[in-house]
Amino acid sequence: MTLRIVNGTAWADVLDRAVAATPEAFTEGRLRNLLSGAWTDTGTPAPLTTPVDGTALTRLGRVDAETALTAVRRAAAEHAGWAGTPIAERKARVVAALDALTAHRDLLALLLVWEIGKPWRLACADVDRALDGVRWYVDQIDRQVAGREPLTGPVSNIASWNYPMSVLVHAELVQLLAGNAVIAKTPTQGGAICLTVAHALMHRAGLPVTLLSGGGEELSEVLVRAPEIDAVAFVGGRAGGGKVAAALLDTDKRHMIEQEGLNAWGIWEFSQWDLLAGHLKKGFEYAKQRCTAYPRFVVQRDLVDRFLDMYLPVVRSVRFGHPLAVSDADGPLPELDFGPLISAVKAEELRRKVDETIRHGAVPLYRGTLDGARFLPGQDTSAYVAPTVLLAPPGRSRLMHAEPFGPVDTVTVVDTTDELLSAMNASNGALVASLACDDEELAGKLAVDLQAFKVGINSPRSRGDREEPFGGRGASWKGCFVGGDLLVQAVTRGEPDERLYGNFPDYSSYPPT
């Protein structure tokens, strides 16, 4: 069966739609930066390619630190006026932006398919969660800001590439509702075109937004330490997050630093295998390239055979490939669990980690191949990694302590609940964890000793939407928690002696979860 691209979804068609929708954000052959209140053709051109099939997408202008500092100072001036804007006017402009984003929902989703390789269904979900989530805040914001004031300067947002809309744009729009100007840096690895279109629509609605492209090392000093910035929101790995945290040590800036953690699912005295199978199949969505994925399974020795009887068929059933490849060009888009990893470089890094872990003693339980996946004839498949499962990763391997951020799972076998907890806490803190246990009372007691912000009993946990808080424990998070009322509290000021909920050095202000 020969596959082809769905009519109207080829990159040239999608790019034409993006330029037609927001021509002010594009110049001949590249994206513009939104700084000093206007779209500017500045910066050093850098190419953007898609992990889907290696197609060249466009170019962006990478600005330098001096240009970024000018943009920060202009954003601070915008902030002063926006902070004094009545809440009714702020809500009206955010709603106008939401309406414009909703009108271009399919375009934004297609951009995500091409830029970061999300299957169509998941790309739509990313856009929809952003828009639906912010509309909830629009309804709640009067209550949430009662007795509170905006920050004294803009919020700087440095986010990863995997959820441009439902994490980055969502956070910015809530920060704007709360009375703050916002600055965002496009992720280095993907999402810049979608974010450019989204910010053009936000800017048209009269929102004080700044969007810059550039290297993290060069711009971090400005976007983190500039005195005009009053809060920093970071989403990424521990290496990058650690640098941001270190840069903030001698400041009193608000900060929300979300970092990676090895989220684990423990299986102890459990028998509901059909229930667990459904959860684990869904867990492979987007190749586990998300902060709340579960790549580690810690299994009671007496249950290993039954766990594998359930789990291995789930892994074999995972569907992946080119997100737009179909047999009928007029047919529906394919229903896939995932497409490529974010780049061929990341795919090769993950393959090396797998080989290293096996050399050090892990047992390969399952190693999928690209044979039979949905690909176009002759397409570049270098960014694709098939599902892989390793038993007993050794302590010295990187996959024992760090998340793979790809479709690679590890299974650890334990004999006691103490071993279960130790193995589940291997990464010194996580965002989520889950326990599969028939005795929910026992599971609740075990959950107390898990170093995760959220713990599910016989179900997964996620970042959440609307009123649900989100954070991390241990090394997975630094600073204020977010989500629901906590997100608004993190970007507004109340009483001078106010204590915010978060993962701070004294660990004394966790909210009930």
CSV table of C-alpha atoms in Angstrom, one decimal, residues 117-367:
chain,number,residue,atom,x,y,z
A,117,GLY,CA,5.5,15.7,15.0
A,118,LYS,CA,2.3,15.4,17.0
A,119,PRO,CA,-0.4,13.2,15.5
A,120,TRP,CA,-3.5,15.3,14.5
A,121,ARG,CA,-5.6,14.2,17.4
A,122,LEU,CA,-3.0,15.2,20.0
A,123,ALA,CA,-2.1,18.4,18.2
A,124,CYS,CA,-5.8,19.4,18.3
A,125,ALA,CA,-5.9,18.5,22.0
A,126,ASP,CA,-2.9,20.8,22.7
A,127,VAL,CA,-4.7,23.7,21.1
A,128,ASP,CA,-8.1,22.9,22.7
A,129,ARG,CA,-6.7,22.5,26.2
A,130,ALA,CA,-5.1,25.9,26.0
A,131,LEU,CA,-8.2,27.7,24.8
A,132,ASP,CA,-10.7,25.8,27.1
A,133,GLY,CA,-8.4,26.2,30.1
A,134,VAL,CA,-8.0,30.0,29.7
A,135,ARG,CA,-11.8,30.5,29.2
A,136,TRP,CA,-12.1,28.9,32.7
A,137,TYR,CA,-9.8,31.5,34.1
A,138,VAL,CA,-11.7,34.3,32.4
A,139,ASP,CA,-14.7,33.2,34.4
A,140,GLN,CA,-12.7,32.9,37.6
A,141,ILE,CA,-10.3,35.8,37.4
A,142,ASP,CA,-12.3,38.4,39.3
A,143,ARG,CA,-12.4,36.2,42.3
A,144,GLN,CA,-8.8,35.1,41.9
A,145,VAL,CA,-7.3,38.7,41.8
A,146,ALA,CA,-9.6,40.1,44.5
A,147,GLY,CA,-7.3,41.9,47.0
A,148,ARG,CA,-4.2,41.2,44.9
A,149,GLU,CA,-2.1,43.3,42.5
A,150,PRO,CA,-0.1,42.5,39.4
A,151,LEU,CA,3.6,42.1,39.7
A,152,THR,CA,5.9,45.1,39.3
A,153,GLY,CA,7.3,43.9,36.0
A,154,PRO,CA,6.6,41.5,33.2
A,155,VAL,CA,6.7,37.7,33.4
A,156,SER,CA,9.4,35.9,31.4
A,157,ASN,CA,8.5,32.5,29.9
A,158,ILE,CA,11.0,30.0,28.8
A,159,ALA,CA,9.3,26.7,27.8
A,160,SER,CA,10.1,23.5,26.1
A,161,TRP,CA,8.9,22.5,22.7
A,162,ASN,CA,6.4,19.7,23.5
A,163,TYR,CA,3.3,21.8,24.5
A,164,PRO,CA,3.5,25.2,22.8
A,165,MET,CA,-0.1,26.0,23.3
A,166,SER,CA,-1.5,24.1,26.4
A,167,VAL,CA,1.6,25.0,28.5
A,168,LEU,CA,3.2,28.2,27.1
A,169,VAL,CA,0.4,30.2,25.5
A,170,HIS,CA,-2.0,29.0,28.2
A,171,ALA,CA,0.3,30.4,30.9
A,172,GLU,CA,0.9,33.6,29.1
A,173,LEU,CA,-2.8,34.4,28.7
A,174,VAL,CA,-3.5,33.7,32.4
A,175,GLN,CA,-0.5,36.0,33.3
A,176,LEU,CA,-2.1,38.6,31.1
A,177,LEU,CA,-5.5,38.3,32.7
A,178,ALA,CA,-3.8,38.8,36.0
A,179,GLY,CA,-2.4,42.2,34.8
A,180,ASN,CA,1.1,41.3,33.7
A,181,ALA,CA,2.9,41.9,30.4
A,182,VAL,CA,4.5,38.8,29.1
A,183,ILE,CA,7.7,37.8,27.3
A,184,ALA,CA,8.2,34.4,25.7
A,185,LYS,CA,11.2,32.8,24.0
A,186,THR,CA,10.4,30.4,21.2
A,187,PRO,CA,11.7,26.9,22.0
A,188,THR,CA,15.0,26.1,20.2
A,189,GLN,CA,13.9,22.7,18.9
A,190,GLY,CA,10.3,23.3,17.6
A,191,GLY,CA,7.0,25.2,17.8
A,192,ALA,CA,8.3,28.6,16.7
A,193,ILE,CA,5.9,28.9,13.8
A,194,CYS,CA,2.8,27.9,15.7
A,195,LEU,CA,3.8,30.4,18.5
A,196,THR,CA,4.4,33.1,16.0
A,197,VAL,CA,0.9,32.8,14.5
A,198,ALA,CA,-0.6,32.6,18.0
A,199,HIS,CA,1.2,35.7,19.2
A,200,ALA,CA,0.3,37.6,16.1
A,201,LEU,CA,-3.4,37.0,17.0
A,202,MET,CA,-2.8,37.9,20.6
A,203,HIS,CA,-1.0,41.1,19.6
A,204,ARG,CA,-3.9,42.1,17.3
A,205,ALA,CA,-6.2,41.8,20.3
A,206,GLY,CA,-4.2,44.5,22.1
A,207,LEU,CA,-2.3,42.3,24.5
A,208,PRO,CA,1.2,43.3,25.6
A,209,VAL,CA,3.1,40.3,24.4
A,210,THR,CA,6.8,39.9,23.3
A,211,LEU,CA,8.1,36.9,21.4
A,212,LEU,CA,11.8,36.4,20.8
A,213,SER,CA,13.8,33.7,19.1
A,214,GLY,CA,17.4,33.0,20.1
A,215,GLY,CA,19.8,30.7,21.8
A,216,GLY,CA,19.1,29.8,25.4
A,217,GLU,CA,22.6,30.4,26.6
A,218,GLU,CA,22.8,33.8,25.1
A,219,LEU,CA,19.3,35.1,26.1
A,220,SER,CA,19.0,33.4,29.5
A,221,GLU,CA,21.0,36.1,31.3
A,222,VAL,CA,18.6,38.8,30.0
A,223,LEU,CA,15.4,36.8,30.2
A,224,VAL,CA,16.1,35.6,33.7
A,225,ARG,CA,18.3,38.3,35.4
A,226,ALA,CA,17.2,41.6,33.8
A,227,PRO,CA,16.0,43.8,36.7
A,228,GLU,CA,12.8,44.8,34.8
A,229,ILE,CA,11.6,41.1,34.9
A,230,ASP,CA,9.6,40.3,38.1
A,231,ALA,CA,8.9,36.6,37.5
A,232,VAL,CA,10.4,33.7,35.5
A,233,ALA,CA,8.5,30.6,34.3
A,234,PHE,CA,10.7,27.8,33.0
A,235,VAL,CA,9.7,24.4,31.7
A,236,GLY,CA,12.5,22.0,30.7
A,237,GLY,CA,15.2,19.6,31.9
A,238,ARG,CA,17.2,19.7,35.0
A,239,ALA,CA,20.4,21.0,33.4
A,240,GLY,CA,18.6,24.1,32.0
A,241,GLY,CA,16.4,24.5,35.1
A,242,GLY,CA,19.4,24.3,37.3
A,243,LYS,CA,21.1,27.2,35.5
A,244,VAL,CA,18.0,29.3,35.7
A,245,ALA,CA,17.7,28.6,39.4
A,246,ALA,CA,21.4,29.5,40.0
A,247,ALA,CA,20.9,32.8,38.1
A,248,LEU,CA,18.0,33.6,40.5
A,249,LEU,CA,19.8,32.8,43.8
A,250,ASP,CA,20.6,36.4,44.6
A,251,THR,CA,17.3,37.8,43.5
A,252,ASP,CA,13.8,37.8,45.0
A,253,LYS,CA,12.0,37.2,41.6
A,254,ARG,CA,9.0,34.9,41.6
A,255,HIS,CA,9.9,31.7,39.8
A,256,MET,CA,8.2,28.5,38.6
A,257,ILE,CA,10.8,26.1,37.4
A,258,GLU,CA,9.4,22.8,36.1
A,259,GLN,CA,12.1,20.2,35.6
A,260,GLU,CA,12.2,16.5,34.6
A,261,GLY,CA,11.7,13.6,36.9
A,262,LEU,CA,11.5,9.9,36.4
A,263,ASN,CA,7.8,9.2,36.9
A,264,ALA,CA,7.2,5.7,38.1
A,265,TRP,CA,4.3,3.3,38.2
A,266,GLY,CA,4.5,0.7,41.0
A,267,ILE,CA,2.7,-2.6,40.8
A,268,TRP,CA,2.1,-4.4,44.1
A,269,GLU,CA,-0.5,-7.0,45.1
A,270,PHE,CA,-2.5,-6.2,42.0
A,271,SER,CA,-4.9,-8.1,39.7
A,272,GLN,CA,-6.9,-5.6,37.6
A,273,TRP,CA,-4.8,-6.2,34.5
A,274,ASP,CA,-7.4,-5.1,31.9
A,275,LEU,CA,-7.8,-1.7,33.7
A,276,LEU,CA,-4.0,-1.2,33.7
A,277,ALA,CA,-3.6,-2.2,30.0
A,278,GLY,CA,-5.9,0.7,29.0
A,279,HIS,CA,-3.9,3.2,31.0
A,280,LEU,CA,-0.6,2.0,29.6
A,281,LYS,CA,-1.7,2.1,26.0
A,282,LYS,CA,-2.7,5.7,26.4
A,283,GLY,CA,0.6,6.4,28.1
A,284,PHE,CA,2.5,6.0,24.8
A,285,GLU,CA,0.8,9.1,23.3
A,286,TYR,CA,3.3,11.5,21.7
A,287,ALA,CA,6.1,8.9,22.2
A,288,LYS,CA,6.2,9.8,25.9
A,289,GLN,CA,7.7,13.2,25.1
A,290,ARG,CA,5.9,14.9,28.0
A,291,CYS,CA,6.7,15.7,31.6
A,292,THR,CA,4.0,13.4,33.0
A,293,ALA,CA,4.8,10.3,31.0
A,294,TYR,CA,5.5,7.0,32.9
A,295,PRO,CA,8.7,5.4,31.6
A,296,ARG,CA,9.4,3.3,34.7
A,297,PHE,CA,7.5,0.3,36.0
A,298,VAL,CA,8.5,-1.2,39.4
A,299,VAL,CA,6.9,-4.6,39.7
A,300,GLN,CA,6.6,-7.1,42.6
A,301,ARG,CA,8.5,-10.2,41.7
A,302,ASP,CA,5.5,-12.5,42.1
A,303,LEU,CA,3.6,-10.4,39.6
A,304,VAL,CA,6.2,-10.1,36.8
A,305,ASP,CA,4.8,-12.9,34.6
A,306,ARG,CA,1.3,-11.5,34.8
A,307,PHE,CA,2.5,-8.0,34.3
A,308,LEU,CA,4.4,-8.9,31.1
A,309,ASP,CA,1.4,-11.0,29.8
A,310,MET,CA,-0.6,-7.8,29.9
A,311,TYR,CA,2.1,-5.2,29.1
A,312,LEU,CA,3.9,-6.7,26.1
A,313,PRO,CA,0.8,-7.0,23.9
A,314,VAL,CA,0.1,-3.3,24.7
A,315,VAL,CA,3.6,-2.3,23.5
A,316,ARG,CA,3.2,-4.3,20.3
A,317,SER,CA,-0.1,-2.6,19.5
A,318,VAL,CA,1.3,0.9,19.5
A,319,ARG,CA,0.9,2.6,16.1
A,320,PHE,CA,3.4,5.2,14.9
A,321,GLY,CA,4.7,6.8,11.7
A,322,HIS,CA,4.2,10.0,9.6
A,323,PRO,CA,1.3,11.9,11.1
A,324,LEU,CA,-0.2,12.8,7.8
A,325,ALA,CA,0.4,9.7,5.7
A,326,VAL,CA,-2.7,8.0,4.3
A,327,SER,CA,-3.7,5.6,1.6
A,328,ASP,CA,-6.4,7.9,0.3
A,329,ALA,CA,-5.5,11.5,-0.1
A,330,ASP,CA,-9.1,12.5,0.6
A,331,GLY,CA,-9.5,10.2,3.6
A,332,PRO,CA,-9.2,11.0,7.3
A,333,LEU,CA,-5.9,11.6,9.0
A,334,PRO,CA,-4.4,8.5,10.6
A,335,GLU,CA,-5.1,7.5,14.2
A,336,LEU,CA,-1.6,7.2,15.5
A,337,ASP,CA,-0.1,7.0,19.1
A,338,PHE,CA,2.9,9.0,18.0
A,339,GLY,CA,5.1,10.3,15.2
A,340,PRO,CA,8.8,11.2,15.4
A,341,LEU,CA,10.9,12.4,18.3
A,342,ILE,CA,11.6,16.1,18.2
A,343,SER,CA,14.8,15.6,16.1
A,344,ALA,CA,17.0,13.0,14.6
A,345,VAL,CA,19.7,14.1,17.1
A,346,LYS,CA,17.4,13.3,20.0
A,347,ALA,CA,16.5,10.0,18.4
A,348,GLU,CA,20.1,9.0,18.0
A,349,GLU,CA,20.8,10.0,21.6
A,350,LEU,CA,18.0,7.8,22.9
A,351,ARG,CA,19.2,4.8,20.8
A,352,ARG,CA,22.7,5.2,22.3
A,353,LYS,CA,21.3,5.3,25.8
A,354,VAL,CA,19.4,2.0,25.1
A,355,ASP,CA,22.5,0.3,23.7
A,356,GLU,CA,24.5,1.6,26.7
A,357,THR,CA,22.0,0.2,29.2
A,358,ILE,CA,22.0,-3.2,27.5
A,359,ARG,CA,25.8,-3.3,27.4
A,360,HIS,CA,25.7,-2.6,31.2
A,361,GLY,CA,23.4,-5.6,31.8
A,362,ALA,CA,19.8,-4.7,31.1
A,363,VAL,CA,17.7,-7.4,29.4
A,364,PRO,CA,15.9,-6.3,26.2
A,365,LEU,CA,12.3,-7.5,26.7
A,366,TYR,CA,11.1,-5.9,23.5
A,367,ARG,CA,12.8,-4.0,20.7
